[in-house]
Tab-separated table of C-alpha atoms in Angstrom:
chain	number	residue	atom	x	y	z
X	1294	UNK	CA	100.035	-13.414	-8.621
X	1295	UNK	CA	98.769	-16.758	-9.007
X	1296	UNK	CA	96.665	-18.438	-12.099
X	1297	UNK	CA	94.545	-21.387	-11.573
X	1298	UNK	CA	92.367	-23.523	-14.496
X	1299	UNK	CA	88.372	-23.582	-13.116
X	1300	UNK	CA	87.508	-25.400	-16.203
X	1301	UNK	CA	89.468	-27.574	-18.647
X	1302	UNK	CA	86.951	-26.823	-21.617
X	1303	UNK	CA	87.352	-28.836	-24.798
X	1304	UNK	CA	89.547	-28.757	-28.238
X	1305	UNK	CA	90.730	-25.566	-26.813
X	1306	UNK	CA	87.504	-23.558	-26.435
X	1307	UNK	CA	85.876	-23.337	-23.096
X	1308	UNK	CA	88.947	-22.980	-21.016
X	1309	UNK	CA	87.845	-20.723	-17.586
X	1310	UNK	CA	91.166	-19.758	-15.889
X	1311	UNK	CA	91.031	-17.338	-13.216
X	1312	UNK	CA	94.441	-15.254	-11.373
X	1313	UNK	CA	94.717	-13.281	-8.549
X	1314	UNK	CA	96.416	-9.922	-8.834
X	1315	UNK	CA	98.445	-7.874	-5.877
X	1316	UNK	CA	95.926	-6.067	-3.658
X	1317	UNK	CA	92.741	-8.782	-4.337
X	1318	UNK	CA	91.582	-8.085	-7.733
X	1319	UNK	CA	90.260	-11.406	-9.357
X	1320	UNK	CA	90.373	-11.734	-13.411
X	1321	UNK	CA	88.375	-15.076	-14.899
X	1322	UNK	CA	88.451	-15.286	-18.462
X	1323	UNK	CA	86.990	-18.485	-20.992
X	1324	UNK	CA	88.012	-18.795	-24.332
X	1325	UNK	CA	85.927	-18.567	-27.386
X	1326	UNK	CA	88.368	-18.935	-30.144
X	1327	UNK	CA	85.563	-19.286	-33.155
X	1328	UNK	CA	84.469	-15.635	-32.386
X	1329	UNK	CA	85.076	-12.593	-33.367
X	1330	UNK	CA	84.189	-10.429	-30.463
X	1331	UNK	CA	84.786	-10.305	-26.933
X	1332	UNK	CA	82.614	-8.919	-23.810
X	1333	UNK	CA	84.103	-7.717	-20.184
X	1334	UNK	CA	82.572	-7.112	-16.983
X	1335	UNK	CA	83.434	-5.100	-14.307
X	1336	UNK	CA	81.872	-6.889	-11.529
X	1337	UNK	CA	81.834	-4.664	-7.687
X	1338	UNK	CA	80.352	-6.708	-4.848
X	1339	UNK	CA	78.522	-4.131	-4.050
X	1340	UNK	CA	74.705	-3.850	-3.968
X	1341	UNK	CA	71.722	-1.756	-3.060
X	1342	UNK	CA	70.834	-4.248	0.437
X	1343	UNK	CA	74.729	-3.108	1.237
X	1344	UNK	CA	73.298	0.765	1.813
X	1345	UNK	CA	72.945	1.907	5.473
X	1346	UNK	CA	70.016	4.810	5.734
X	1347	UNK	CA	72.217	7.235	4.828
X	1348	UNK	CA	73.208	6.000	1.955
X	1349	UNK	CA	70.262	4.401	0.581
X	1350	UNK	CA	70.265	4.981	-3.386
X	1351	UNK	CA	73.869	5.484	-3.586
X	1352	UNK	CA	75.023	2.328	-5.675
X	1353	UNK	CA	72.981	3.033	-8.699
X	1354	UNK	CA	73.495	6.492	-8.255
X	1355	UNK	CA	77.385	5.463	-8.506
X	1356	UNK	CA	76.644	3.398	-11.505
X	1357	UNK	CA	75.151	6.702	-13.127
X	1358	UNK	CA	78.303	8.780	-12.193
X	1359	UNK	CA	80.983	6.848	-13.263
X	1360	UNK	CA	80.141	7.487	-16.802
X	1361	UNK	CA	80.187	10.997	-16.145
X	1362	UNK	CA	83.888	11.591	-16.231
X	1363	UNK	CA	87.689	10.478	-14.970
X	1364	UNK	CA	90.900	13.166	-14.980
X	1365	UNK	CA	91.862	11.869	-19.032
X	1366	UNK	CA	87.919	11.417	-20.127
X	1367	UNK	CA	84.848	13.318	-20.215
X	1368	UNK	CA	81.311	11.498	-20.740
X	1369	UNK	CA	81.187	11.920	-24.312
X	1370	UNK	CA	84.812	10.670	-24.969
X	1371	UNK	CA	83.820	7.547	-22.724
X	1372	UNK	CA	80.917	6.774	-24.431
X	1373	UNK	CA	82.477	7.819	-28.041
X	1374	UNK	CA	85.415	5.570	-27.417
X	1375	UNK	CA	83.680	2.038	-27.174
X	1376	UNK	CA	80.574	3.679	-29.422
X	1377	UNK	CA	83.109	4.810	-32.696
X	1378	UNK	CA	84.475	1.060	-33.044
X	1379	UNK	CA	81.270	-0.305	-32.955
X	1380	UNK	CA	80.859	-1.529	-29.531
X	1381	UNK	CA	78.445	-1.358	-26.710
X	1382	UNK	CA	79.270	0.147	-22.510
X	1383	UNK	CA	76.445	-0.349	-20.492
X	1384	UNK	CA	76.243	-1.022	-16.255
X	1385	UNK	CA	73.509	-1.939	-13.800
X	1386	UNK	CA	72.895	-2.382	-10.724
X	1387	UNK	CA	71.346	-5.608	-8.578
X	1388	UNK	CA	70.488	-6.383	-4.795
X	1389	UNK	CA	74.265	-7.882	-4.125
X	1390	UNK	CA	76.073	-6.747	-7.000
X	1391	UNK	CA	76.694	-4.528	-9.835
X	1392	UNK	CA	78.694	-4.744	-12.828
X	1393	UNK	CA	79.984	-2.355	-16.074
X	1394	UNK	CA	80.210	-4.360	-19.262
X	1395	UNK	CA	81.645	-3.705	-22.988
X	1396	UNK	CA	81.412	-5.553	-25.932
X	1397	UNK	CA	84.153	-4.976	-28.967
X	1398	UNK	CA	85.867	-6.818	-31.466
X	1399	UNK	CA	88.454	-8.957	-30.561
X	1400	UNK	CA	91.064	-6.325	-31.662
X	1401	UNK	CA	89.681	-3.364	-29.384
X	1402	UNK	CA	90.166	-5.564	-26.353
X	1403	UNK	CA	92.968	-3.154	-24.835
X	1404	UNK	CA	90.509	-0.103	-25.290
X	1405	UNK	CA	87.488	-1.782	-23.695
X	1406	UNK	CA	89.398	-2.932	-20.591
X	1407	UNK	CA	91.560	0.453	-20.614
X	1408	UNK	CA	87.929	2.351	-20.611
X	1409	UNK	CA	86.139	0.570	-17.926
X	1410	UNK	CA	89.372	0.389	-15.840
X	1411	UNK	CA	88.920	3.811	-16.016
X	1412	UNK	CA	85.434	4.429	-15.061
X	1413	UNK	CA	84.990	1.730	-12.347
X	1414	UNK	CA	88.667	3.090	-10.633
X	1415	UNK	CA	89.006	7.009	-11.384
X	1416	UNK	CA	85.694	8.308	-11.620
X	1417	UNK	CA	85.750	12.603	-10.597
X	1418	UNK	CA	82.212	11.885	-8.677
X	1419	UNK	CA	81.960	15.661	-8.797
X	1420	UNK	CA	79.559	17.706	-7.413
X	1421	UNK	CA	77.981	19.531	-10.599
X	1422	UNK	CA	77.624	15.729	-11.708
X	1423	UNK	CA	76.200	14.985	-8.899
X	1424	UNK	CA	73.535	17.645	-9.345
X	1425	UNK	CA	72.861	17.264	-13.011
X	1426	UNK	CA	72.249	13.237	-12.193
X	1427	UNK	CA	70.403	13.473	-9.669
X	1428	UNK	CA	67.579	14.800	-12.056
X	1429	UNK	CA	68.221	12.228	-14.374
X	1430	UNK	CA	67.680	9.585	-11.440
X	1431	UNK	CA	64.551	11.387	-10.279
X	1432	UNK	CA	62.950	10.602	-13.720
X	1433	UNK	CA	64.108	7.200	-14.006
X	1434	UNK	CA	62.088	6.806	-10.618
X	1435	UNK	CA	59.084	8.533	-12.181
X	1436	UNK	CA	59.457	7.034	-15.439
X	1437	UNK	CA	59.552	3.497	-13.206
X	1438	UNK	CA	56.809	4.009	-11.352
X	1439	UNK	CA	54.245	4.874	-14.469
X	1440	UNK	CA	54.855	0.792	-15.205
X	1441	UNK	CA	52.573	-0.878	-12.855
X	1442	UNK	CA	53.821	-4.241	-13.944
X	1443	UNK	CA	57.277	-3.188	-12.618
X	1444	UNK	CA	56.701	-1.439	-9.244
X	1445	UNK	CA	53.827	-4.885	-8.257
X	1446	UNK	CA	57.166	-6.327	-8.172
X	1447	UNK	CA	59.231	-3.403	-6.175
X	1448	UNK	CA	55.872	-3.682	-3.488
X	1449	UNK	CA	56.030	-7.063	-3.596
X	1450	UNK	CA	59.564	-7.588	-2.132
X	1451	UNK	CA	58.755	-4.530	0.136
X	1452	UNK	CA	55.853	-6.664	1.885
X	1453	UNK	CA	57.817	-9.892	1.562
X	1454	UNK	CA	61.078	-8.607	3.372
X	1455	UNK	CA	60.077	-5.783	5.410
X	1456	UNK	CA	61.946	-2.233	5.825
X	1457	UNK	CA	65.062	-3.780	5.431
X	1458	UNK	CA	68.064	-3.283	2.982
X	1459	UNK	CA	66.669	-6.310	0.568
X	1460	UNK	CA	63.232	-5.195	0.413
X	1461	UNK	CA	63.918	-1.306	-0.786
X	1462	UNK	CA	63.775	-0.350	-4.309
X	1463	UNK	CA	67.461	-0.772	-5.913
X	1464	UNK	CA	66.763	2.916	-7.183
X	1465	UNK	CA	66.316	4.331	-4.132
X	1466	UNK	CA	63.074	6.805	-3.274
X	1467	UNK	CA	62.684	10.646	-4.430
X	1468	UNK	CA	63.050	11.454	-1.058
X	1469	UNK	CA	66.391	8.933	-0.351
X	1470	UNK	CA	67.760	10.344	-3.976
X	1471	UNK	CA	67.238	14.111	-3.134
X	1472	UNK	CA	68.994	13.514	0.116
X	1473	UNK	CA	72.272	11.919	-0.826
X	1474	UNK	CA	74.820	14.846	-0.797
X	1475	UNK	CA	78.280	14.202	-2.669
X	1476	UNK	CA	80.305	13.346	0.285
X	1477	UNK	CA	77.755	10.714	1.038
X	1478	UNK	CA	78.292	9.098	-2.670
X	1479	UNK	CA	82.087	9.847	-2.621
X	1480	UNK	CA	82.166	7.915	0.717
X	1481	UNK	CA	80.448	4.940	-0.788
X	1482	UNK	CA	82.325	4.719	-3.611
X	1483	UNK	CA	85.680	4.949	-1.841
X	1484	UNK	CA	85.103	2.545	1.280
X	1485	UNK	CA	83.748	-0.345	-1.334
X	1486	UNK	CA	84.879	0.059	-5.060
X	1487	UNK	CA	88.394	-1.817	-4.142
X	1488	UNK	CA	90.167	-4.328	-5.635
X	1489	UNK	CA	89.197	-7.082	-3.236
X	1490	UNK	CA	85.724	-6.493	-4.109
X	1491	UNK	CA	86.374	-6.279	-7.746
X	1492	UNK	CA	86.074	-9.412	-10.261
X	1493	UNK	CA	87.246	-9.084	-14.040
X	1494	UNK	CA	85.707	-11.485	-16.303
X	1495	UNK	CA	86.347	-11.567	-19.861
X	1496	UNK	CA	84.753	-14.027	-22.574
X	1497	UNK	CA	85.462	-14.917	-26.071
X	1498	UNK	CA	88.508	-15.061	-28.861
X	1499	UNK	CA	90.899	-14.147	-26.118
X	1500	UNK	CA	94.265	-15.580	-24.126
X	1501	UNK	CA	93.984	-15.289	-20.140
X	1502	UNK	CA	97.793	-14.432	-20.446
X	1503	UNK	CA	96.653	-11.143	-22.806
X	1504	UNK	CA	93.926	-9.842	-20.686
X	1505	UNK	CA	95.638	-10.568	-17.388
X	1506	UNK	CA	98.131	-7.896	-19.023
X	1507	UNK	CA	95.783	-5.276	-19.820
X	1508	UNK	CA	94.038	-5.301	-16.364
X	1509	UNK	CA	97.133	-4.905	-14.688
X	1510	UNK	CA	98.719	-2.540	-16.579
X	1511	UNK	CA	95.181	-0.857	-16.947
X	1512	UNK	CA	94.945	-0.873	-12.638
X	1513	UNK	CA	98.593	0.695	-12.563
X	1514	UNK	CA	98.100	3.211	-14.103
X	1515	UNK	CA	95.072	4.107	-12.111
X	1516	UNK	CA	97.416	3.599	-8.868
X	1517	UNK	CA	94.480	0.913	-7.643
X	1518	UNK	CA	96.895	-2.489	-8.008
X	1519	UNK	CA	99.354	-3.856	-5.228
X	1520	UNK	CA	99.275	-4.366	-1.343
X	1521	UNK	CA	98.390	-7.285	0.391
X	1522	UNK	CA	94.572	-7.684	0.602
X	1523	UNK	CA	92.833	-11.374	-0.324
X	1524	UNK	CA	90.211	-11.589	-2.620
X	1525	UNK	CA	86.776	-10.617	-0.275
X	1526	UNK	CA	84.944	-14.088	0.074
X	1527	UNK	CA	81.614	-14.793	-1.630
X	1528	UNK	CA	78.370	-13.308	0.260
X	1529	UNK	CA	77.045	-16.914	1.016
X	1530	UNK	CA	75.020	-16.179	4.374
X	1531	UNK	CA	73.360	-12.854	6.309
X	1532	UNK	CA	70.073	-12.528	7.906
X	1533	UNK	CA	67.562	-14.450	5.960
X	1534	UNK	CA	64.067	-13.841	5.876
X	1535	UNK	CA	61.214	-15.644	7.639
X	1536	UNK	CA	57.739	-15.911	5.855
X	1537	UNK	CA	55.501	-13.376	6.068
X	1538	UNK	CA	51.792	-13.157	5.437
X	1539	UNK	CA	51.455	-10.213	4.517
X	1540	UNK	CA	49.028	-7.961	1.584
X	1541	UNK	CA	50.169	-3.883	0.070
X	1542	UNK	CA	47.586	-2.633	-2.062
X	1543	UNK	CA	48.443	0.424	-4.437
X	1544	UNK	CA	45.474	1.892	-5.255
X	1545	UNK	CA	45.689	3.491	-8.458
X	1546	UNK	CA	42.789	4.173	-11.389
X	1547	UNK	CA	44.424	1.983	-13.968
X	1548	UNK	CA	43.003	-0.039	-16.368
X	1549	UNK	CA	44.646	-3.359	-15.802
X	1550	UNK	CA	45.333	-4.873	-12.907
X	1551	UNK	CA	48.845	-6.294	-11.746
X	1552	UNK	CA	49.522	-8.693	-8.799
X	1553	UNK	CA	52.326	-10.822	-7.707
X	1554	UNK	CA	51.495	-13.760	-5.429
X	1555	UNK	CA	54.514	-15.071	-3.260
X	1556	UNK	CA	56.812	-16.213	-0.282
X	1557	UNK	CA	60.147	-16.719	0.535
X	1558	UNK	CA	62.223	-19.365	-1.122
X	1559	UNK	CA	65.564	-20.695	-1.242
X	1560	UNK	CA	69.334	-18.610	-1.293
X	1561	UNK	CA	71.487	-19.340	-4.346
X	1562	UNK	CA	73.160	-21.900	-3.106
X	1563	UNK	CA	70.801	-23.882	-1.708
X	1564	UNK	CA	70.825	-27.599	-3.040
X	1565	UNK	CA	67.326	-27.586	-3.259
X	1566	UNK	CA	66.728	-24.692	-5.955
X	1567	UNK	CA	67.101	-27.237	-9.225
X	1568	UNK	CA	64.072	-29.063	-7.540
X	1569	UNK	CA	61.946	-25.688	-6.934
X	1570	UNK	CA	63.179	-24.761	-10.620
X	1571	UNK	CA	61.421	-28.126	-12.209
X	1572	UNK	CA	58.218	-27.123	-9.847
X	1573	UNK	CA	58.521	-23.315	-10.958
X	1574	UNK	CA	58.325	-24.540	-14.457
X	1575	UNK	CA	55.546	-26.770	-14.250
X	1576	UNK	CA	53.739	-24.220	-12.442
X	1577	UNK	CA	54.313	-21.493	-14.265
X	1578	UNK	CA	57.274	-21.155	-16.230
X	1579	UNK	CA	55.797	-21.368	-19.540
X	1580	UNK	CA	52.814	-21.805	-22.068
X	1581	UNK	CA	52.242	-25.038	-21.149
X	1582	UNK	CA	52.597	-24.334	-17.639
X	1583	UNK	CA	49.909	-24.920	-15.231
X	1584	UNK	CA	48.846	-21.227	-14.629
X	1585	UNK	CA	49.208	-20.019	-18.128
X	1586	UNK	CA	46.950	-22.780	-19.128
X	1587	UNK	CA	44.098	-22.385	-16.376
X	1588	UNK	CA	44.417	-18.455	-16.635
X	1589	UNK	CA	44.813	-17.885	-20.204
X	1590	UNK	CA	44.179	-20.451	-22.646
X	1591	UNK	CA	41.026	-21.977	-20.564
X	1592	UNK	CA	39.291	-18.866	-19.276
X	1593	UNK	CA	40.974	-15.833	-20.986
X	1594	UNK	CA	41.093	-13.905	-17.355
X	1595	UNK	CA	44.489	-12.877	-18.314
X	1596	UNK	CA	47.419	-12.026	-21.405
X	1597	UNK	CA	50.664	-12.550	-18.954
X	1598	UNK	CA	50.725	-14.985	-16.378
X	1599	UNK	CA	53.858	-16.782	-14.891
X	1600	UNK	CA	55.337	-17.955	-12.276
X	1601	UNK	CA	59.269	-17.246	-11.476
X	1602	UNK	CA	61.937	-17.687	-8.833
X	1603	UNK	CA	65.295	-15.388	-7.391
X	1604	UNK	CA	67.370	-16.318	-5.324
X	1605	UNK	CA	70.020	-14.259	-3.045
X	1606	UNK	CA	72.900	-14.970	-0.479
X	1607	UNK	CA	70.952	-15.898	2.160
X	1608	UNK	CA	67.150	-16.198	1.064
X	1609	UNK	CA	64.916	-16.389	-1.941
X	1610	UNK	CA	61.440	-15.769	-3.589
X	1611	UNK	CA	58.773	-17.473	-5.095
X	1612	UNK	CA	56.357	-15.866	-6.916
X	1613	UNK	CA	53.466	-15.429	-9.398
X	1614	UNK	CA	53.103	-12.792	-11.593
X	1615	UNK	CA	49.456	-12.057	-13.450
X	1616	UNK	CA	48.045	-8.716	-15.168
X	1617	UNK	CA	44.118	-8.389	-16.300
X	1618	UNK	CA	41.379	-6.694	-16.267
X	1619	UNK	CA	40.682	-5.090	-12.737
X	1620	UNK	CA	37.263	-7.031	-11.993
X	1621	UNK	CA	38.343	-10.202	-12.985
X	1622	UNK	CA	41.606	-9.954	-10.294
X	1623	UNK	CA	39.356	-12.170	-7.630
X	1624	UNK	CA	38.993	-15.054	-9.986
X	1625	UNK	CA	42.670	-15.026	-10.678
X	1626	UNK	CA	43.757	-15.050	-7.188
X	1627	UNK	CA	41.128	-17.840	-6.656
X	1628	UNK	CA	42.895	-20.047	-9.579
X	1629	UNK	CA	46.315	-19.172	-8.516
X	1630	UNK	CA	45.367	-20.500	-4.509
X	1631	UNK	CA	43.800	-23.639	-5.914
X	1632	UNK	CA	46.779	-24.571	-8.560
X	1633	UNK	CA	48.975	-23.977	-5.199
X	1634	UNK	CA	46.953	-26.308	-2.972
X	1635	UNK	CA	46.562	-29.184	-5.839
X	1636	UNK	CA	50.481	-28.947	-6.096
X	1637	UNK	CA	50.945	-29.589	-2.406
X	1638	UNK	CA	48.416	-31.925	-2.144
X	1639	UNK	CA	48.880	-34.158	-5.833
X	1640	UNK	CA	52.858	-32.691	-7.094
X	1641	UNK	CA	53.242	-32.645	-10.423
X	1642	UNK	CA	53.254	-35.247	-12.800
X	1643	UNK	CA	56.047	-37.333	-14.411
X	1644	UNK	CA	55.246	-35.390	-17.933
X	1645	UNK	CA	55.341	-32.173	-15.907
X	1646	UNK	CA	58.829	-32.759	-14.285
X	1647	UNK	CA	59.919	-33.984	-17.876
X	1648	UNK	CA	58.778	-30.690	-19.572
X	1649	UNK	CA	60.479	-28.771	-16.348
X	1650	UNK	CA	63.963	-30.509	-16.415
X	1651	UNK	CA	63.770	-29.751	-20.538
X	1652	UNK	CA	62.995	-26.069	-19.889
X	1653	UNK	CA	65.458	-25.597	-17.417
X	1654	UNK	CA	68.211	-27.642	-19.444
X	1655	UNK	CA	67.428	-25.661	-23.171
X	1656	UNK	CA	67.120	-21.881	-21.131
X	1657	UNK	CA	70.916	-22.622	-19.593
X	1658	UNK	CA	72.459	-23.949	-23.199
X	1659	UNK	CA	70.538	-21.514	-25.262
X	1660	UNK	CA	71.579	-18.911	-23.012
X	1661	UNK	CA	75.135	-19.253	-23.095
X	1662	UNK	CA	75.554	-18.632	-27.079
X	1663	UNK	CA	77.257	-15.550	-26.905
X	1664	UNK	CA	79.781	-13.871	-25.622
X	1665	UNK	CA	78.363	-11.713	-22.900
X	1666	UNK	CA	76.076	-14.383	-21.266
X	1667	UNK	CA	79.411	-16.285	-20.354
X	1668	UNK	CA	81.125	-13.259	-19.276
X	1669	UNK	CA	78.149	-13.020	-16.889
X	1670	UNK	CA	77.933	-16.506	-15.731
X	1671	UNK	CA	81.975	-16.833	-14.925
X	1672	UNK	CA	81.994	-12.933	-13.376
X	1673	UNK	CA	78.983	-13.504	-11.478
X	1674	UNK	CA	79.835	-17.429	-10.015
X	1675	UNK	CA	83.554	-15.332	-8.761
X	1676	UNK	CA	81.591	-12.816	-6.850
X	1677	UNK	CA	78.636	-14.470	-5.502
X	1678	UNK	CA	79.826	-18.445	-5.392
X	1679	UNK	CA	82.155	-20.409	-3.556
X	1680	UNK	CA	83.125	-22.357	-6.674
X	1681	UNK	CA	82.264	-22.092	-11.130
X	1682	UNK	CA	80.064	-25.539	-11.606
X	1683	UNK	CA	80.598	-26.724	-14.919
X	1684	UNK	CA	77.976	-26.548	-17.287
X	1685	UNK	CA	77.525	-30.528	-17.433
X	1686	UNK	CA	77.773	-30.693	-13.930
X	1687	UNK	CA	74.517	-28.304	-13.530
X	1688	UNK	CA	72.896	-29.861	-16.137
X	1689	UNK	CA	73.328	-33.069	-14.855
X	1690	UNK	CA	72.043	-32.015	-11.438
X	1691	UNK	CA	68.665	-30.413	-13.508
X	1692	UNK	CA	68.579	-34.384	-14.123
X	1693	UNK	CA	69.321	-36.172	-10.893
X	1694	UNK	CA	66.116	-33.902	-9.650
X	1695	UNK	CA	63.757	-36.862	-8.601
X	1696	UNK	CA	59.736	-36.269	-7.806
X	1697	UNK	CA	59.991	-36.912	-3.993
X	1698	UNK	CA	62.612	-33.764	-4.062
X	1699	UNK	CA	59.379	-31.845	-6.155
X	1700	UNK	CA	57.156	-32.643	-3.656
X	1701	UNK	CA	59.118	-32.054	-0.638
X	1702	UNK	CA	59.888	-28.703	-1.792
X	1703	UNK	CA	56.416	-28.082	-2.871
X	1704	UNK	CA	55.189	-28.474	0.882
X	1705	UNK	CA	58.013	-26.302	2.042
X	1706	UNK	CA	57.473	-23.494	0.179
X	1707	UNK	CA	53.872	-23.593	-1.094
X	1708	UNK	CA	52.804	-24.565	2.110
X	1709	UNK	CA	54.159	-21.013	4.100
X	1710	UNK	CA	52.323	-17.797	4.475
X	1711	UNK	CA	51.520	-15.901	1.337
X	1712	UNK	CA	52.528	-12.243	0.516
X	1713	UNK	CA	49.922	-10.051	-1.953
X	1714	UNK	CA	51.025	-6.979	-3.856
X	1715	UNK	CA	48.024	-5.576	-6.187
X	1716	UNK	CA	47.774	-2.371	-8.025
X	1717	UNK	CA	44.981	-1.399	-9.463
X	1718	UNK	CA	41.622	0.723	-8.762
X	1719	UNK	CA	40.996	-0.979	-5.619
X	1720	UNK	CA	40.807	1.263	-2.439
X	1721	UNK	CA	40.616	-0.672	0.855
X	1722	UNK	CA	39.592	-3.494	-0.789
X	1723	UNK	CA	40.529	-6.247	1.598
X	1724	UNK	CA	42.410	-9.376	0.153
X	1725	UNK	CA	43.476	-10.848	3.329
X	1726	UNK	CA	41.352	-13.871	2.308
X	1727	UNK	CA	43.758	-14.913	-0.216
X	1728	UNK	CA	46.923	-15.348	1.718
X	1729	UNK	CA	45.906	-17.010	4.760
């Protein structure tokens, strides 16, 4: 076992220590000693672009069925045991990664990390569970694709990336979900939820010595700690994804319009991404973005318009979201293609990048005031990163961002071939004309 300090923190609070356990399994934890309540992830570096064919749906279909039940608790007394001290169990599932969470009081630590221990090690994955959620699944996919302004998205990645692992719906398809039998899911959860794949984080009024404890003795008693296995290195390359020009129209009699407007970007660990984030900002990130203020305040084509970024192991996206009215979608797409080309041509301005680096700067602070957003940021950075960068550190590289990085990234990305993903009562009409 061996304990290392990622993170000195200051007058006692902040500290991010991390230890290794027998067999792989990592625990990070940063102290919070002036609250009351503490939040832990279960973090399995396991996502839906890690599914073969056959098992295509199967990680959120895991996350489902480990709530269902272990040999000492049903899915009531799992749910009733974090629920009946006040606390919150939730899970979900990403593209590289998904992770079970709790938040207690300080005092129910031991029963949140005893319960998720639990689920994430000794789930039954039975096949009556499997039946009864597979139903439960099938509506979440129905109930997800009545939202138009969530499946533009889901077609958007699936024209940007192709039939490949990254650019299939994390939920899987009716036809994908309806075909995974219970040796298929049993499979999958045996071959990858391991220690070595498994990070432990744990934020707020905590000790690393006390919850470095509890997940051991929580892991023997599920028989899942010891051997000799390493830690499984961060995901920090694979495939990538070349630009594609590309346009999926869902034709569909609704009464508003959604598109998303794209390419590829940069991977997560790209140095490049704090530049594209000042851009993304002054593009669209905001109110007094660019788009927002063309779109919506000028010319009232639109109520939600933005511009946003995501980044993965070994690509990324950039990409512009806008709903309105269906007639009015040409005039959109027209603004959003000449914002693009003034960018690449003109940059942005000094006030821009000023407003950009401020945005970025207050949405990192202001999202680390609680508990669980620092369990995710020191859980996450073990999986998916090579090393935790300091808070200061990223903020001060927000700041070093300088305008010829802007508008060198600009004509890298804005420059490429444009994807098009538009539902809405359209038919065949063609849109090629906006992406060439």
């Amino acid at each position: 076992m061996t304990t290392t300090t990622l993170h000195p923190g200051k007058d006692g609070a902040g500290v991010v220590q991390r230890t290794v356990l027998p067999g792989g399994l990592r625990v990070v934890t940063e102290t919070m000693p002036t609250v009351r309540s503490v939040a832990v992830g279960m973090w399995v570096g396991i996502g839906s672009r890690d599914e073969a064919s056959e098992h295509t749906g199967a990680t959120h279909f895991l996350e489902h069925l480990l709530f269902k039940g272990t040999p000492t608790r049903d899915a009531l007394e799992i749910s009733a045991a974090i629920e009946g001290i006040g606390g919150e169990i939730n899970a979900f599932t990403a593209k590289e990664y998904t992770c079970y969470y709790a938040r207690v009081l300080d005092e129910d630590l031991p029963l949140a990390i005893d319960v998720l221990a639990d689920v994430v090690t000794s789930s039954l994955v039975t096949a009556e569970d499997v039946e009864s959620e597979r139903g439960v699944i099938l509506e979440e996919i129905a109930m997800h694709d009545d939202d138009p302004s969530d499946v533009v998205h889901e077609q958007f990645s699936a024209e940007l990336y192709g039939d490949t692992p990254i650019g299939r719906p994390i939920l899987g398809s009716v036809e994908s979900i309806n075909r995974l039998s219970r040796e298929r899911i049993a499979e999958y959860y045996q071959s990858y939820y391991q220690p070595p794949h498994t990070v432990i984080s744990v934020s707020g009024n905590v000790t690393h010595e006390r919850v470095v404890e509890l997940v051991a003795a929580a892991y023997q008693r599920a028989g899942a700690l010891g051997g000799d296995a390493a830690p499984a290195l961060p995901r920090l390359s694979g495939p990538g994804a070349s630009p594609r020009s590309g346009v999926r129209v869902v034709d569909r009699p609704t009464e508003q319009a959604n598109l998303v407007l794209g390419t590829t970007a940069f991977s997560r660990t790209d140095d490049r991404r704090f530049a594209l984030g000042v851009l993304n900002a002054a593009l669209g990130g905001g109110m007094s973005s660019r788009l927002f203020q063309e779109i919506r305040e000028k010319r009232g084509l639109a109520y939600s318009a933005y511009s946003y970024t995501a980044q993965y192991a070994d690509t990324g996206q950039f990409g512009i979201y806008v709903g309105c009215l269906p007639a009015k979608v040409d005039d959109v797409l027209k603004i959003c293609r000449e914002e693009i080309a003034r960018v690449v041509a003109e940059s942005i301005s000094e006030e821009e990048i000023g407003r950009g680096k401020g945005q970025m700067r207050g949405g990192l602070v202001l999202g680390l005031e609680d508990t669980g957003s620092r369990m995710s940021r020191i859980g996450k950075s073990e999986l998916v990163y090579d090393t935790l960068m300091p808070v200061d550190e990223v903020l001060a590289r927000i700041d070093a961002v300088t305008p010829d990085e802007i508008d060198a990234v600009a004509q890298e990305i804005l420059s490429q071939p444009m994807t098009l993903a538009v539902i809405g009562p359209y038919g065949d009409k063609d849109f090629s004309a906006f992406v060439a």
